[in-house]
Amino acid sequence: MKLGYFMMPLHDPTKDYHQALAEDTEAIILADQLGFEEAWVGEHFTSAAEPITSPLLFMATLIARTQRIKFGTGVLCLPQYHPAVVAGYAAMFDHLSEGRFIMGIGPGGLPSDFELFGVMDADRNAMMVESIDMILKIWETEPPYNITNTFWNARVEDWAVDKLGLGRMVKPFQKPHPPIALSALSPNSGTMRFAGKRNWDPISANFIGAWSVASHWRVYDDECRLHNRVAENSRWRVARSIFVAESNEEAENFVMNPGGSFMHYYEYLFDIFERSDLKPAFVAKLGDDANELTANGMVDSFVIRGDAQTVTNQLLEFHNQVGGFGTLLMTAHDWTDKARMRQSMELMATEVMPSINKVLPTSNTD
C-alpha cells in the first residue's frame, strides 16, 4: 500500500490566512521528505475554513521545494469555470511539475461556491462531463477549434494563424494527458460508475463509513466489467482521518478534545451536511439512524487513532472491510498543535506503513 496526503484543507476560520498557507506548505514539504507518494489539495472559493482558491497555483509554489511527491487536485470543480481555462492551466502545471500531476476533477461540493457561480440548481454532473470532454478535445486536437456544446462553446477559427502560433492551446507534458481521478462521497456513487466507465482512478472520501467506501468499489468494479476491463484496486485511493501518537491515551485525548482540530473538522462538515439534508449518507454503519448522527459521533467513528501498533491494526481491519485498495490518503487536519501533527505524520510514514506493508501482499489487485 502506498501513502498519500489529502488536504481540503480545513482550518479554524479565524486563523490568519498567511499562517494557514504557511502551515499547508510546511505539511506538504514534510510529506515529501517522509516519502509520501502524493499530495492532494482541494479547491474552495467561499470558505474561510477551506481557503485555497486555486490548488494549481498553491501547488506550483511547491514544485521546486519538493523532490518526488506527485500533486493532485482534489478536485477541480469543473462546473464553475470555462473548460478552456482548465485546459490551459492544467497543461501548464503538468509542464512545470514535469509530469508530477494527477488531475482530480468533480462537480464541486461546497454550496456557497455553487451560489457564487450560479450553479446551485444546475445539472453539475452533466456540466462536469461536458467540461472534461471539452478539455480532452482541446488537448487532443489542433486549431481551428469550433466546439459547440450545451453549457460552453469554444471557437478559434478566424484567428487561427499557424505561422504566428495563434490559436494553439498548450498540450500537457504527460501523453496523452495527466491521469484523471474522480472523488466520491455518496454510497453506490454514480461518480464511481462514471470513473469506471471512463477508466479513470477512483478516490473515496475520509468522512464516510466503511460500508459506503466498500460500495464505491463494487460500483466501480461492476462498471469496469461492463466495458470488458479488469478493475485494478491498486488504482483506488481511500482517504482516512488518522492520528498517531506515542500512546493510545494521548491519541484519544487529542482527537476527542472538544476544542481540537479533529472535532472542528467534523463539526464543520456536520453542519454542512445537516443544512444540505445529506446526513443519511454519512452514518457510520449501514442502517444507523441519520437523526442520531452527531459531529462527536463522526469523530469517534471515522478517526483512526492510537499508537503506531493500534493504528496499524485499525487500518488493516479497515482495509479488509472495504476489500483492499492501493493508496491510503492520510487526511490533513488543522495544525492546532504543530509538533503533534508533524509527529503523527512521521509515525505514520516510519512505523505504521512499514508494519502494514509487512502484512499486506505485494500485489493489491486481487
Coordinates of C-alpha atoms in Angstrom, one line a residue:
M1 CA 0.0 0.0 0.0
K2 CA 1.2 3.5 -0.8
L3 CA 0.8 6.5 1.4
G4 CA -0.5 9.9 0.2
Y5 CA -1.7 13.1 1.8
F6 CA -5.1 14.8 1.3
M7 CA -5.9 18.3 2.4
M8 CA -9.1 20.1 1.8
P9 CA -7.5 21.9 3.7
L10 CA -9.8 22.8 6.7
H11 CA -8.6 25.4 9.3
D12 CA -10.1 27.4 12.1
P13 CA -11.9 30.1 10.0
T14 CA -10.4 32.8 12.4
K15 CA -6.8 31.6 11.6
D16 CA -4.6 34.2 9.8
Y17 CA -4.7 33.4 6.1
H18 CA -1.0 33.7 5.7
Q19 CA -0.4 31.4 8.6
A20 CA -2.8 28.8 7.1
L21 CA -1.0 28.8 3.8
A22 CA 2.4 28.5 5.5
E23 CA 1.2 25.5 7.5
D24 CA -0.2 23.8 4.5
T25 CA 3.1 24.4 2.6
E26 CA 5.1 23.0 5.5
A27 CA 2.9 19.9 5.7
I28 CA 3.4 19.0 2.0
I29 CA 7.2 19.6 2.2
L30 CA 7.2 17.3 5.3
A31 CA 5.2 14.7 3.4
D32 CA 7.7 14.8 0.6
Q33 CA 10.6 14.4 3.0
L34 CA 8.8 11.4 4.7
G35 CA 8.3 9.6 1.4
F36 CA 4.5 10.2 0.9
E37 CA 3.8 9.4 -2.7
E38 CA 1.1 12.1 -3.4
A39 CA -0.3 15.3 -2.0
W40 CA -3.9 16.3 -2.9
V41 CA -5.3 19.8 -2.4
G42 CA -8.9 21.0 -2.5
E43 CA -10.4 24.0 -4.2
H44 CA -12.9 26.3 -2.5
F45 CA -13.7 29.9 -3.1
T46 CA -16.1 30.9 -0.4
S47 CA -14.9 29.4 2.9
A48 CA -12.6 30.9 5.4
A49 CA -12.1 27.4 6.8
E50 CA -11.2 26.0 3.4
P51 CA -9.2 28.9 2.0
I52 CA -7.3 27.5 -1.0
T53 CA -9.0 29.0 -4.1
S54 CA -6.6 27.5 -6.6
P55 CA -4.9 24.2 -5.9
L56 CA -2.8 24.5 -9.0
L57 CA -1.5 27.9 -8.0
F58 CA -0.7 26.7 -4.5
M59 CA 0.9 23.5 -5.6
A60 CA 3.0 25.4 -8.2
T61 CA 4.8 27.1 -5.3
L62 CA 5.8 23.6 -4.0
I63 CA 7.3 22.1 -7.2
A64 CA 10.8 23.4 -6.6
R65 CA 10.6 22.8 -2.9
T66 CA 9.9 19.1 -3.2
Q67 CA 11.7 16.2 -4.7
R68 CA 9.4 13.4 -5.8
I69 CA 5.9 13.8 -4.4
K70 CA 3.1 14.0 -7.0
F71 CA 0.5 16.7 -6.9
G72 CA -3.2 16.0 -7.2
T73 CA -6.1 18.5 -7.5
G74 CA -8.7 17.4 -5.0
V75 CA -10.7 18.5 -7.0
L76 CA -11.0 21.0 -9.9
C77 CA -14.7 21.9 -9.7
L78 CA -15.4 21.9 -13.4
P79 CA -18.9 23.4 -13.5
Q80 CA -17.5 26.7 -12.1
Y81 CA -15.4 27.9 -15.0
H82 CA -14.9 27.6 -18.7
P83 CA -13.2 24.3 -19.8
A84 CA -10.6 26.2 -21.9
V85 CA -9.3 27.8 -18.7
V86 CA -8.9 24.5 -17.0
A87 CA -7.2 23.0 -20.1
G88 CA -4.7 25.8 -20.2
Y89 CA -3.9 26.0 -16.5
A90 CA -3.7 22.2 -16.0
A91 CA -1.4 21.7 -19.1
M92 CA 0.9 24.4 -17.9
F93 CA 1.1 22.9 -14.4
D94 CA 1.9 19.5 -15.9
H95 CA 4.9 21.0 -17.6
L96 CA 6.0 23.0 -14.6
S97 CA 5.9 19.8 -12.5
E98 CA 7.4 17.7 -15.3
G99 CA 4.5 15.2 -15.0
R100 CA 4.2 15.1 -11.3
F101 CA 0.5 15.8 -11.7
I102 CA -2.8 13.9 -11.2
M103 CA -5.9 15.7 -12.4
G104 CA -8.7 15.2 -9.9
I105 CA -12.0 16.5 -11.2
G106 CA -15.5 16.8 -9.8
P107 CA -18.8 18.6 -9.9
G108 CA -18.0 20.6 -6.7
G109 CA -19.2 20.1 -3.2
L110 CA -19.4 23.5 -1.4
P111 CA -22.9 25.0 -1.5
S112 CA -21.7 28.6 -1.1
D113 CA -19.5 28.1 -4.1
F114 CA -22.5 26.9 -6.1
E115 CA -24.3 30.0 -5.1
L116 CA -21.4 32.2 -6.0
F117 CA -21.0 30.8 -9.5
G118 CA -24.7 30.4 -10.2
V119 CA -24.8 26.6 -10.5
M120 CA -26.8 25.7 -7.4
D121 CA -29.7 24.4 -9.4
A122 CA -27.7 23.3 -12.5
D123 CA -27.0 19.8 -13.5
R124 CA -23.5 19.9 -12.2
N125 CA -22.7 16.3 -13.1
A126 CA -23.6 16.9 -16.7
M127 CA -21.5 20.1 -16.7
M128 CA -18.6 18.2 -15.3
V129 CA -18.8 15.6 -18.1
E130 CA -19.2 18.2 -20.8
S131 CA -16.2 20.1 -19.4
I132 CA -13.8 17.2 -19.2
D133 CA -14.8 16.1 -22.7
M134 CA -14.1 19.5 -24.0
I135 CA -10.8 19.7 -22.2
L136 CA -9.7 16.4 -23.7
K137 CA -10.7 17.5 -27.1
I138 CA -8.7 20.7 -26.8
W139 CA -5.7 18.6 -25.8
E140 CA -6.1 16.0 -28.5
T141 CA -6.7 18.3 -31.5
E142 CA -5.2 21.3 -33.2
P143 CA -6.8 24.6 -34.2
P144 CA -9.0 25.8 -35.7
Y145 CA -11.4 24.9 -32.9
N146 CA -15.2 25.2 -33.1
I147 CA -16.6 23.2 -30.2
T148 CA -20.3 23.7 -29.5
N149 CA -22.0 22.1 -26.5
T150 CA -24.8 22.6 -24.1
F151 CA -23.1 24.7 -21.4
W152 CA -20.0 26.1 -23.1
N153 CA -18.6 26.8 -26.6
A154 CA -15.0 27.2 -27.7
R155 CA -14.2 28.8 -31.1
V156 CA -10.9 29.9 -32.6
E157 CA -11.2 30.0 -36.4
D158 CA -10.7 33.5 -37.7
W159 CA -7.6 34.0 -35.7
A160 CA -6.1 30.5 -36.0
V161 CA -2.8 31.6 -37.7
D162 CA -0.4 28.8 -37.7
K163 CA 2.8 30.7 -38.7
L164 CA 2.2 33.0 -35.7
G165 CA 1.2 30.2 -33.4
L166 CA -2.1 31.9 -32.8
G167 CA -5.0 29.6 -31.9
R168 CA -2.9 26.9 -30.4
M169 CA -3.7 25.6 -26.9
V170 CA -0.9 24.3 -24.6
K171 CA -0.8 20.4 -24.5
P172 CA 0.1 18.5 -21.4
F173 CA 3.6 17.2 -20.5
Q174 CA 2.2 13.7 -19.9
K175 CA 0.9 11.9 -23.0
P176 CA -1.9 11.8 -24.0
H177 CA -2.8 13.6 -20.8
P178 CA -2.3 13.5 -17.0
P179 CA -4.0 10.7 -15.1
I180 CA -7.6 11.7 -14.3
A181 CA -9.3 10.9 -11.0
L182 CA -12.8 11.3 -9.5
S183 CA -13.7 11.5 -5.9
A184 CA -16.9 10.1 -4.3
L185 CA -18.8 10.7 -1.1
S186 CA -22.2 9.0 -1.5
P187 CA -23.0 5.3 -1.2
N188 CA -23.1 3.5 -4.5
S189 CA -21.8 6.7 -6.1
G190 CA -22.7 7.5 -9.7
T191 CA -19.4 9.3 -9.9
M192 CA -17.6 6.0 -9.2
R193 CA -19.6 4.4 -12.0
F194 CA -18.6 7.2 -14.4
A195 CA -14.9 6.7 -13.3
G196 CA -15.2 3.0 -14.2
K197 CA -16.8 3.8 -17.5
R198 CA -14.0 6.2 -18.5
N199 CA -11.2 4.1 -17.0
W200 CA -10.2 6.9 -14.5
D201 CA -8.9 6.5 -11.0
P202 CA -11.4 6.3 -8.1
I203 CA -11.0 8.2 -4.7
S204 CA -13.2 7.6 -1.7
A205 CA -13.6 10.3 1.0
N206 CA -12.4 10.1 4.6
F207 CA -15.7 11.1 6.3
I208 CA -17.8 8.2 5.3
G209 CA -18.3 4.7 6.8
A210 CA -16.5 1.6 5.6
W211 CA -19.8 0.3 4.2
S212 CA -20.1 3.3 1.9
V213 CA -16.4 3.1 0.9
A214 CA -16.9 -0.6 0.0
S215 CA -19.9 0.3 -2.1
H216 CA -17.7 2.6 -4.2
W217 CA -15.5 -0.3 -5.3
R218 CA -18.5 -2.6 -6.1
V219 CA -19.9 0.1 -8.4
Y220 CA -16.5 0.8 -10.0
D221 CA -15.7 -2.8 -10.5
D222 CA -19.2 -3.5 -11.9
E223 CA -18.8 -0.7 -14.4
C224 CA -15.4 -1.9 -15.5
R225 CA -16.7 -5.3 -16.1
L226 CA -19.5 -3.9 -18.4
H227 CA -16.7 -2.4 -20.5
N228 CA -14.6 -5.6 -20.5
R229 CA -11.9 -4.3 -18.3
V230 CA -10.4 -5.7 -15.1
A231 CA -10.7 -3.1 -12.2
E232 CA -7.3 -2.9 -10.5
N233 CA -7.8 -1.9 -6.9
S234 CA -4.1 -0.8 -6.8
R235 CA -5.5 2.4 -8.6
W236 CA -8.1 3.0 -5.8
R237 CA -7.3 5.7 -3.3
V238 CA -9.1 5.9 0.0
A239 CA -8.8 8.8 2.4
R240 CA -9.0 8.5 6.2
S241 CA -8.6 10.8 9.2
I242 CA -5.7 9.4 11.2
F243 CA -3.8 10.5 14.3
V244 CA -0.8 8.6 15.5
A245 CA 0.7 9.3 19.0
E246 CA 3.1 7.8 21.4
S247 CA 0.2 6.2 23.4
N248 CA -3.5 5.3 22.9
E249 CA -4.4 7.6 25.8
E250 CA -2.6 10.6 24.2
A251 CA -4.3 10.0 20.9
E252 CA -7.7 9.6 22.4
N253 CA -7.5 12.8 24.4
F254 CA -6.1 14.7 21.5
V255 CA -8.7 13.6 18.9
M256 CA -11.7 13.8 21.2
N257 CA -10.8 17.2 22.6
P258 CA -13.9 19.4 22.2
G259 CA -11.7 22.3 21.1
G260 CA -9.3 20.3 18.9
S261 CA -8.8 20.2 15.2
F262 CA -10.5 16.9 14.6
M263 CA -13.6 18.0 16.4
H264 CA -13.7 21.3 14.5
Y265 CA -13.2 19.4 11.2
Y266 CA -16.2 17.2 11.7
E267 CA -18.4 19.9 13.3
Y268 CA -17.9 21.9 10.2
L269 CA -18.8 19.0 7.9
F270 CA -21.7 18.0 10.1
D271 CA -23.2 21.5 9.9
I272 CA -23.0 21.5 6.1
F273 CA -24.5 18.0 5.8
E274 CA -27.3 19.0 8.1
R275 CA -28.1 22.2 6.2
S276 CA -27.9 20.2 2.9
D277 CA -30.1 17.3 4.3
L278 CA -27.3 14.9 3.5
K279 CA -26.9 13.2 6.9
P280 CA -28.1 9.7 5.8
A281 CA -25.1 9.3 3.5
F282 CA -22.6 9.8 6.4
V283 CA -23.8 7.4 9.1
A284 CA -21.0 5.1 10.4
K285 CA -22.9 1.9 9.7
L286 CA -25.5 0.9 7.2
G287 CA -28.9 1.1 8.9
D288 CA -27.9 3.6 11.5
D289 CA -30.5 6.3 12.2
A290 CA -29.3 9.5 10.5
N291 CA -31.3 11.6 13.0
E292 CA -28.9 10.3 15.7
L293 CA -25.8 11.4 13.7
T294 CA -23.6 13.9 15.6
A295 CA -20.3 15.6 15.0
N296 CA -18.9 13.9 18.1
G297 CA -20.1 10.5 16.8
M298 CA -18.5 11.2 13.4
V299 CA -15.1 11.9 15.1
D300 CA -15.4 8.7 17.2
S301 CA -16.4 6.6 14.2
F302 CA -14.2 8.0 11.4
V303 CA -10.9 9.0 13.0
I304 CA -8.4 6.2 13.2
R305 CA -6.2 6.9 16.3
G306 CA -3.8 5.4 18.7
D307 CA -0.2 4.5 19.0
A308 CA 1.6 3.1 15.9
Q309 CA 0.5 -0.5 16.6
T310 CA -3.1 0.3 17.3
V311 CA -3.4 2.5 14.2
T312 CA -1.8 -0.3 12.2
N313 CA -4.3 -2.8 13.4
Q314 CA -7.2 -0.5 12.8
L315 CA -6.1 0.3 9.2
L316 CA -5.6 -3.4 8.5
E317 CA -9.1 -4.1 9.7
F318 CA -10.5 -1.2 7.6
H319 CA -8.6 -2.5 4.6
N320 CA -10.2 -5.9 5.0
Q321 CA -13.7 -4.3 5.5
V322 CA -13.6 -2.4 2.2
G323 CA -11.9 -5.0 0.2
G324 CA -8.4 -3.7 -0.4
F325 CA -7.0 -0.5 -2.1
G326 CA -3.8 0.8 -3.4
T327 CA -3.1 4.2 -1.8
L328 CA -4.1 5.4 1.7
L329 CA -4.6 9.2 1.8
M330 CA -3.9 10.5 5.2
T331 CA -6.2 13.5 5.7
A332 CA -4.8 16.8 6.8
H333 CA -6.3 18.5 9.9
D334 CA -5.6 21.9 11.3
W335 CA -2.2 22.3 13.0
T336 CA -3.6 23.5 16.3
D337 CA -0.6 21.6 17.7
K338 CA 2.1 21.7 15.1
A339 CA 4.5 19.4 17.0
R340 CA 1.9 16.6 17.5
M341 CA 0.6 16.8 13.9
R342 CA 4.1 16.6 12.5
Q343 CA 4.9 13.7 14.8
S344 CA 1.7 11.9 13.6
M345 CA 2.8 12.2 10.0
E346 CA 6.3 11.0 10.9
L347 CA 5.0 8.0 12.9
M348 CA 2.6 7.2 10.1
A349 CA 5.4 7.1 7.5
T350 CA 8.1 5.5 9.5
E351 CA 6.3 3.0 11.7
V352 CA 2.7 2.4 10.6
M353 CA 3.1 2.0 6.9
P354 CA 6.1 -0.4 7.1
S355 CA 4.1 -2.5 9.5
I356 CA 1.1 -2.6 7.2
N357 CA 3.1 -3.5 4.2
K358 CA 4.7 -6.4 6.1
V359 CA 1.2 -7.9 6.4
L360 CA -0.4 -7.0 3.0
P361 CA 0.5 -8.9 -0.1
T362 CA 2.8 -7.2 -2.6
S363 CA 0.1 -7.3 -5.2
N364 CA -3.1 -5.5 -4.4
T365 CA -5.1 -6.3 -7.5
D366 CA -7.0 -9.4 -6.4

